[in-house]
mmCIF file with all atom_site columns, C-alpha atoms in Angstrom:
data_model
loop_
_atom_site.group_PDB
_atom_site.id
_atom_site.type_symbol
_atom_site.label_atom_id
_atom_site.label_alt_id
_atom_site.label_comp_id
_atom_site.label_asym_id
_atom_site.label_entity_id
_atom_site.label_seq_id
_atom_site.pdbx_PDB_ins_code
_atom_site.Cartn_x
_atom_site.Cartn_y
_atom_site.Cartn_z
_atom_site.occupancy
_atom_site.B_iso_or_equiv
_atom_site.pdbx_formal_charge
_atom_site.auth_seq_id
_atom_site.auth_comp_id
_atom_site.auth_asym_id
_atom_site.auth_atom_id
_atom_site.pdbx_PDB_model_num
ATOM 1   C CA . GLU R 1 1   ? -0.193  0.200  -0.357  1.00 0.00 ? 41  GLU R CA 1
ATOM 2   C CA . GLU R 1 2   ? 1.234   3.386  -1.003  1.00 0.00 ? 42  GLU R CA 1
ATOM 3   C CA . GLU R 1 3   ? 1.637   6.671  1.624   1.00 0.00 ? 43  GLU R CA 1
ATOM 4   C CA . VAL R 1 4   ? 0.125   9.372  1.188   1.00 0.00 ? 44  VAL R CA 1
ATOM 5   C CA . GLU R 1 5   ? 1.413   12.748 2.198   1.00 0.00 ? 45  GLU R CA 1
ATOM 6   C CA . ILE R 1 6   ? -0.801  15.631 3.132   1.00 0.00 ? 46  ILE R CA 1
ATOM 7   C CA . THR R 1 7   ? 0.489   18.636 3.570   1.00 0.00 ? 47  THR R CA 1
ATOM 8   C CA . THR R 1 8   ? -0.347  22.477 4.196   1.00 0.00 ? 48  THR R CA 1
ATOM 9   C CA . GLN R 1 9   ? 3.292   23.676 3.320   1.00 0.00 ? 49  GLN R CA 1
ATOM 10  C CA . SER R 1 10  ? 3.501   26.768 1.389   1.00 0.00 ? 50  SER R CA 1
ATOM 11  C CA . ASP R 1 11  ? 6.321   27.373 -0.300  1.00 0.00 ? 51  ASP R CA 1
ATOM 12  C CA . GLN R 1 12  ? 5.735   28.791 -4.245  1.00 0.00 ? 52  GLN R CA 1
ATOM 13  C CA . VAL R 1 13  ? 8.322   26.025 -5.601  1.00 0.00 ? 53  VAL R CA 1
ATOM 14  C CA . LEU R 1 14  ? 6.980   23.106 -7.524  1.00 0.00 ? 54  LEU R CA 1
ATOM 15  C CA . ARG R 1 15  ? 9.204   20.354 -7.090  1.00 0.00 ? 55  ARG R CA 1
ATOM 16  C CA . SER R 1 16  ? 7.823   18.151 -10.101 1.00 0.00 ? 56  SER R CA 1
ATOM 17  C CA . PRO R 1 17  ? 4.978   18.720 -12.814 1.00 0.00 ? 57  PRO R CA 1
ATOM 18  C CA . LYS R 1 18  ? 2.574   16.043 -11.168 1.00 0.00 ? 58  LYS R CA 1
ATOM 19  C CA . GLU R 1 19  ? 2.490   18.588 -8.193  1.00 0.00 ? 59  GLU R CA 1
ATOM 20  C CA . VAL R 1 20  ? -0.415  20.950 -7.061  1.00 0.00 ? 60  VAL R CA 1
ATOM 21  C CA . PRO R 1 21  ? 0.152   24.869 -7.676  1.00 0.00 ? 61  PRO R CA 1
ATOM 22  C CA . ILE R 1 22  ? -0.549  25.976 -4.036  1.00 0.00 ? 62  ILE R CA 1
ATOM 23  C CA . LYS R 1 23  ? -2.503  29.300 -5.418  1.00 0.00 ? 63  LYS R CA 1
ATOM 24  C CA . TYR R 1 24  ? -5.232  26.432 -5.580  1.00 0.00 ? 64  TYR R CA 1
ATOM 25  C CA . GLN R 1 25  ? -4.979  25.562 -2.407  1.00 0.00 ? 65  GLN R CA 1
ATOM 26  C CA . ILE R 1 26  ? -5.734  28.965 -0.839  1.00 0.00 ? 66  ILE R CA 1
ATOM 27  C CA . HIS R 1 27  ? -8.291  29.630 1.424   1.00 0.00 ? 67  HIS R CA 1
ATOM 28  C CA . THR R 1 28  ? -10.328 32.971 0.760   1.00 0.00 ? 68  THR R CA 1
ATOM 29  C CA . HIS R 1 29  ? -13.538 33.848 2.164   1.00 0.00 ? 69  HIS R CA 1
ATOM 30  C CA . ARG R 1 30  ? -16.908 34.337 0.353   1.00 0.00 ? 70  ARG R CA 1
ATOM 31  C CA . GLY R 1 31  ? -20.524 35.808 1.668   1.00 0.00 ? 71  GLY R CA 1
ATOM 32  C CA . ASN R 1 32  ? -21.598 31.777 1.832   1.00 0.00 ? 72  ASN R CA 1
ATOM 33  C CA . CYS R 1 33  ? -18.414 30.786 4.456   1.00 0.00 ? 73  CYS R CA 1
ATOM 34  C CA . LYS R 1 34  ? -18.789 33.581 6.846   1.00 0.00 ? 74  LYS R CA 1
ATOM 35  C CA . MET R 1 35  ? -21.537 32.777 10.272  1.00 0.00 ? 75  MET R CA 1
ATOM 36  C CA . GLU R 1 36  ? -22.059 34.817 13.231  1.00 0.00 ? 76  GLU R CA 1
ATOM 37  C CA . ASN R 1 37  ? -21.900 33.548 17.047  1.00 0.00 ? 77  ASN R CA 1
ATOM 38  C CA . LYS R 1 38  ? -23.972 36.192 18.807  1.00 0.00 ? 78  LYS R CA 1
ATOM 39  C CA . GLU R 1 39  ? -23.311 35.263 21.998  1.00 0.00 ? 79  GLU R CA 1
ATOM 40  C CA . PHE R 1 40  ? -19.769 36.606 21.214  1.00 0.00 ? 80  PHE R CA 1
ATOM 41  C CA . GLY R 1 41  ? -20.483 39.706 18.497  1.00 0.00 ? 81  GLY R CA 1
ATOM 42  C CA . TYR R 1 42  ? -18.258 37.472 16.013  1.00 0.00 ? 82  TYR R CA 1
ATOM 43  C CA . ILE R 1 43  ? -18.369 36.604 12.322  1.00 0.00 ? 83  ILE R CA 1
ATOM 44  C CA . TYR R 1 44  ? -16.365 33.785 11.577  1.00 0.00 ? 84  TYR R CA 1
ATOM 45  C CA . CYS R 1 45  ? -15.650 31.495 8.830   1.00 0.00 ? 85  CYS R CA 1
ATOM 46  C CA . LYS R 1 46  ? -17.635 28.293 9.173   1.00 0.00 ? 86  LYS R CA 1
ATOM 47  C CA . TYR R 1 47  ? -14.943 26.173 7.643   1.00 0.00 ? 87  TYR R CA 1
ATOM 48  C CA . GLY R 1 48  ? -12.135 27.595 10.285  1.00 0.00 ? 88  GLY R CA 1
ATOM 49  C CA . TYR R 1 49  ? -9.877  28.998 8.512   1.00 0.00 ? 89  TYR R CA 1
ATOM 50  C CA . PRO R 1 50  ? -7.555  30.679 9.747   1.00 0.00 ? 90  PRO R CA 1
ATOM 51  C CA . MET R 1 51  ? -6.416  27.015 11.060  1.00 0.00 ? 91  MET R CA 1
ATOM 52  C CA . PRO R 1 52  ? -4.539  27.649 14.278  1.00 0.00 ? 92  PRO R CA 1
ATOM 53  C CA . ILE R 1 53  ? -1.034  27.505 14.594  1.00 0.00 ? 93  ILE R CA 1
ATOM 54  C CA . LEU R 1 54  ? 0.276   24.268 15.887  1.00 0.00 ? 94  LEU R CA 1
ATOM 55  C CA . ASP R 1 55  ? 3.853   22.671 16.567  1.00 0.00 ? 95  ASP R CA 1
ATOM 56  C CA . GLU R 1 56  ? 3.030   19.425 15.974  1.00 0.00 ? 96  GLU R CA 1
ATOM 57  C CA . THR R 1 57  ? -0.020  17.204 13.638  1.00 0.00 ? 97  THR R CA 1
ATOM 58  C CA . ILE R 1 58  ? -2.431  16.654 17.159  1.00 0.00 ? 98  ILE R CA 1
ATOM 59  C CA . ILE R 1 59  ? -5.651  14.602 16.548  1.00 0.00 ? 99  ILE R CA 1
ATOM 60  C CA . LEU R 1 60  ? -8.037  15.737 19.045  1.00 0.00 ? 100 LEU R CA 1
ATOM 61  C CA . LYS R 1 61  ? -11.829 14.182 20.690  1.00 0.00 ? 101 LYS R CA 1
ATOM 62  C CA . PRO R 1 62  ? -14.074 17.014 20.923  1.00 0.00 ? 102 PRO R CA 1
ATOM 63  C CA . ILE R 1 63  ? -15.540 18.392 23.959  1.00 0.00 ? 103 ILE R CA 1
ATOM 64  C CA . ASP R 1 64  ? -19.174 17.220 25.375  1.00 0.00 ? 104 ASP R CA 1
ATOM 65  C CA . ALA R 1 65  ? -20.730 20.520 24.918  1.00 0.00 ? 105 ALA R CA 1
ATOM 66  C CA . LYS R 1 66  ? -22.467 19.542 28.965  1.00 0.00 ? 106 LYS R CA 1
ATOM 67  C CA . SER R 1 67  ? -19.350 18.958 30.290  1.00 0.00 ? 107 SER R CA 1
ATOM 68  C CA . ASP R 1 68  ? -18.011 21.547 33.004  1.00 0.00 ? 108 ASP R CA 1
ATOM 69  C CA . GLY R 1 69  ? -15.342 22.759 31.067  1.00 0.00 ? 109 GLY R CA 1
ATOM 70  C CA . TYR R 1 70  ? -16.310 23.512 27.073  1.00 0.00 ? 110 TYR R CA 1
ATOM 71  C CA . GLU R 1 71  ? -18.145 27.070 28.072  1.00 0.00 ? 111 GLU R CA 1
ATOM 72  C CA . ASN R 1 72  ? -14.528 28.302 29.370  1.00 0.00 ? 112 ASN R CA 1
ATOM 73  C CA . ALA R 1 73  ? -12.790 25.748 26.588  1.00 0.00 ? 113 ALA R CA 1
ATOM 74  C CA . PHE R 1 74  ? -15.344 27.430 23.430  1.00 0.00 ? 114 PHE R CA 1
ATOM 75  C CA . ARG R 1 75  ? -14.830 31.438 25.377  1.00 0.00 ? 115 ARG R CA 1
ATOM 76  C CA . ASN R 1 76  ? -11.067 30.518 24.492  1.00 0.00 ? 116 ASN R CA 1
ATOM 77  C CA . TYR R 1 77  ? -11.984 29.171 20.931  1.00 0.00 ? 117 TYR R CA 1
ATOM 78  C CA . MET R 1 78  ? -13.108 32.568 19.747  1.00 0.00 ? 118 MET R CA 1
ATOM 79  C CA . LYS R 1 79  ? -10.839 34.377 21.527  1.00 0.00 ? 119 LYS R CA 1
ATOM 80  C CA . ILE R 1 80  ? -7.934  32.453 19.482  1.00 0.00 ? 120 ILE R CA 1
ATOM 81  C CA . ARG R 1 81  ? -10.049 32.890 16.660  1.00 0.00 ? 121 ARG R CA 1
ATOM 82  C CA . LYS R 1 82  ? -10.116 36.572 16.709  1.00 0.00 ? 122 LYS R CA 1
ATOM 83  C CA . LYS R 1 83  ? -6.256  36.134 17.344  1.00 0.00 ? 123 LYS R CA 1
ATOM 84  C CA . LEU R 1 84  ? -5.177  34.130 14.508  1.00 0.00 ? 124 LEU R CA 1
ATOM 85  C CA . GLU R 1 85  ? -7.909  36.373 11.853  1.00 0.00 ? 125 GLU R CA 1
ATOM 86  C CA . GLU R 1 86  ? -5.108  38.257 13.241  1.00 0.00 ? 126 GLU R CA 1
ATOM 87  C CA . ALA R 1 87  ? -1.826  36.654 12.857  1.00 0.00 ? 127 ALA R CA 1
ATOM 88  C CA . ASP R 1 88  ? -3.329  36.024 8.865   1.00 0.00 ? 128 ASP R CA 1
ATOM 89  C CA . SER R 1 89  ? -3.908  39.918 8.384   1.00 0.00 ? 129 SER R CA 1
ATOM 90  C CA . LEU R 1 90  ? -0.341  40.720 10.554  1.00 0.00 ? 130 LEU R CA 1
ATOM 91  C CA . PHE R 1 91  ? 1.290   37.827 7.612   1.00 0.00 ? 131 PHE R CA 1
ATOM 92  C CA . ARG R 1 92  ? -0.777  39.416 4.198   1.00 0.00 ? 132 ARG R CA 1
ATOM 93  C CA . ASN R 1 93  ? 0.256   43.029 5.087   1.00 0.00 ? 133 ASN R CA 1
ATOM 94  C CA . LYS R 1 94  ? 2.951   43.108 6.568   1.00 0.00 ? 134 LYS R CA 1
ATOM 95  C CA . LYS R 1 95  ? 4.949   39.965 6.135   1.00 0.00 ? 135 LYS R CA 1
ATOM 96  C CA . GLU R 1 96  ? 5.860   39.406 9.784   1.00 0.00 ? 136 GLU R CA 1
ATOM 97  C CA . GLU R 1 97  ? 4.848   35.686 11.459  1.00 0.00 ? 137 GLU R CA 1
ATOM 98  C CA . THR R 1 98  ? 3.602   34.429 14.394  1.00 0.00 ? 138 THR R CA 1
ATOM 99  C CA . THR R 1 99  ? 4.607   31.379 17.086  1.00 0.00 ? 139 THR R CA 1
ATOM 100 C CA . LEU R 1 100 ? 1.690   29.398 19.051  1.00 0.00 ? 140 LEU R CA 1
ATOM 101 C CA . ALA R 1 101 ? 3.849   30.531 22.157  1.00 0.00 ? 141 ALA R CA 1
ATOM 102 C CA . VAL R 1 102 ? 2.938   33.827 21.347  1.00 0.00 ? 142 VAL R CA 1
ATOM 103 C CA . ILE R 1 103 ? -0.026  33.632 20.826  1.00 0.00 ? 143 ILE R CA 1
ATOM 104 C CA . LEU R 1 104 ? -0.487  31.550 23.694  1.00 0.00 ? 144 LEU R CA 1
ATOM 105 C CA . THR R 1 105 ? 1.070   34.114 26.153  1.00 0.00 ? 145 THR R CA 1
ATOM 106 C CA . GLN R 1 106 ? -1.334  36.859 24.288  1.00 0.00 ? 146 GLN R CA 1
ATOM 107 C CA . LEU R 1 107 ? -4.171  35.183 25.466  1.00 0.00 ? 147 LEU R CA 1
ATOM 108 C CA . ASN R 1 108 ? -2.429  34.042 28.785  1.00 0.00 ? 148 ASN R CA 1
ATOM 109 C CA . ILE R 1 109 ? -3.417  30.453 28.127  1.00 0.00 ? 149 ILE R CA 1
ATOM 110 C CA . SER R 1 110 ? -1.996  27.210 28.342  1.00 0.00 ? 150 SER R CA 1
ATOM 111 C CA . TYR R 1 111 ? -1.155  24.753 25.697  1.00 0.00 ? 151 TYR R CA 1
ATOM 112 C CA . VAL R 1 112 ? -3.330  22.130 27.033  1.00 0.00 ? 152 VAL R CA 1
ATOM 113 C CA . ASP R 1 113 ? -6.375  25.520 26.902  1.00 0.00 ? 153 ASP R CA 1
ATOM 114 C CA . TYR R 1 114 ? -5.486  25.752 23.658  1.00 0.00 ? 154 TYR R CA 1
ATOM 115 C CA . LYS R 1 115 ? -5.836  22.370 22.676  1.00 0.00 ? 155 LYS R CA 1
ATOM 116 C CA . ASP R 1 116 ? -8.913  22.097 24.883  1.00 0.00 ? 156 ASP R CA 1
ATOM 117 C CA . ALA R 1 117 ? -10.123 25.188 23.285  1.00 0.00 ? 157 ALA R CA 1
ATOM 118 C CA . LEU R 1 118 ? -9.882  23.109 19.880  1.00 0.00 ? 158 LEU R CA 1
ATOM 119 C CA . ALA R 1 119 ? -11.463 20.818 21.071  1.00 0.00 ? 159 ALA R CA 1
ATOM 120 C CA . SER R 1 120 ? -14.358 22.628 21.620  1.00 0.00 ? 160 SER R CA 1
ATOM 121 C CA . SER R 1 121 ? -15.109 23.332 18.164  1.00 0.00 ? 161 SER R CA 1
ATOM 122 C CA . ILE R 1 122 ? -15.410 19.745 17.203  1.00 0.00 ? 162 ILE R CA 1
ATOM 123 C CA . THR R 1 123 ? -18.343 17.505 16.572  1.00 0.00 ? 163 THR R CA 1
ATOM 124 C CA . ARG R 1 124 ? -16.656 14.378 16.272  1.00 0.00 ? 164 ARG R CA 1
ATOM 125 C CA . ILE R 1 125 ? -12.556 13.443 16.534  1.00 0.00 ? 165 ILE R CA 1
ATOM 126 C CA . GLY R 1 126 ? -10.308 15.230 14.858  1.00 0.00 ? 166 GLY R CA 1
ATOM 127 C CA . VAL R 1 127 ? -6.604  15.585 12.580  1.00 0.00 ? 167 VAL R CA 1
ATOM 128 C CA . PHE R 1 128 ? -5.257  19.031 13.430  1.00 0.00 ? 168 PHE R CA 1
ATOM 129 C CA . LEU R 1 129 ? -2.529  19.592 11.233  1.00 0.00 ? 169 LEU R CA 1
ATOM 130 C CA . LYS R 1 130 ? 0.988   21.062 11.948  1.00 0.00 ? 170 LYS R CA 1
ATOM 131 C CA . ARG R 1 131 ? 0.688   24.701 10.724  1.00 0.00 ? 171 ARG R CA 1
ATOM 132 C CA . ASN R 1 132 ? 3.005   27.840 11.231  1.00 0.00 ? 172 ASN R CA 1
ATOM 133 C CA . SER R 1 133 ? 1.305   31.589 10.225  1.00 0.00 ? 173 SER R CA 1
ATOM 134 C CA . LYS R 1 134 ? 2.387   31.949 6.727   1.00 0.00 ? 174 LYS R CA 1
ATOM 135 C CA . GLU R 1 135 ? -0.367  28.000 6.200   1.00 0.00 ? 175 GLU R CA 1
ATOM 136 C CA . LEU R 1 136 ? -3.415  29.339 8.378   1.00 0.00 ? 176 LEU R CA 1
ATOM 137 C CA . MET R 1 137 ? -5.485  29.496 4.383   1.00 0.00 ? 177 MET R CA 1
ATOM 138 C CA . ILE R 1 138 ? -3.866  27.005 3.596   1.00 0.00 ? 178 ILE R CA 1
ATOM 139 C CA . ASN R 1 139 ? -6.089  23.771 2.571   1.00 0.00 ? 179 ASN R CA 1
ATOM 140 C CA . PRO R 1 140 ? -4.373  20.196 3.353   1.00 0.00 ? 180 PRO R CA 1
ATOM 141 C CA . TYR R 1 141 ? -3.548  18.435 -0.291  1.00 0.00 ? 181 TYR R CA 1
ATOM 142 C CA . ASN R 1 142 ? -1.303  15.529 -1.621  1.00 0.00 ? 182 ASN R CA 1
ATOM 143 C CA . LYS R 1 143 ? 1.136   17.295 -3.402  1.00 0.00 ? 183 LYS R CA 1
ATOM 144 C CA . GLU R 1 144 ? 1.174   14.811 -5.941  1.00 0.00 ? 184 GLU R CA 1
ATOM 145 C CA . LEU R 1 145 ? -2.688  15.149 -7.127  1.00 0.00 ? 185 LEU R CA 1
#
């Protein structure tokens, strides 16, 4: 069985003619992807973009919405979403990168709280790929398709 690599790598250099050009893998917000969270007064992408910055690929189980920690985790998730939007804007406009450590410090949350926040945003087991701030808007893709 052949192994398939899924990536969010943002290098613009194509290594072979079969590789997918990265420009076709970048998410751009459209009117149909915007949702509003009235409780927090925040408009966000229903597809989860920009994706979270992570130093490693992780697999998370969802947090039950009826559990004790859910409300705080989801509140953190909405704060994280805002920070990721800021990080994406900063990179697009000024080519300045940020890191997970900077976001955690700015939000005054731990890595465990960060993962719990991400888990509060899903309804089934999810894979969150390793990403840096240049790759927040890149769809996961297979370079060889």
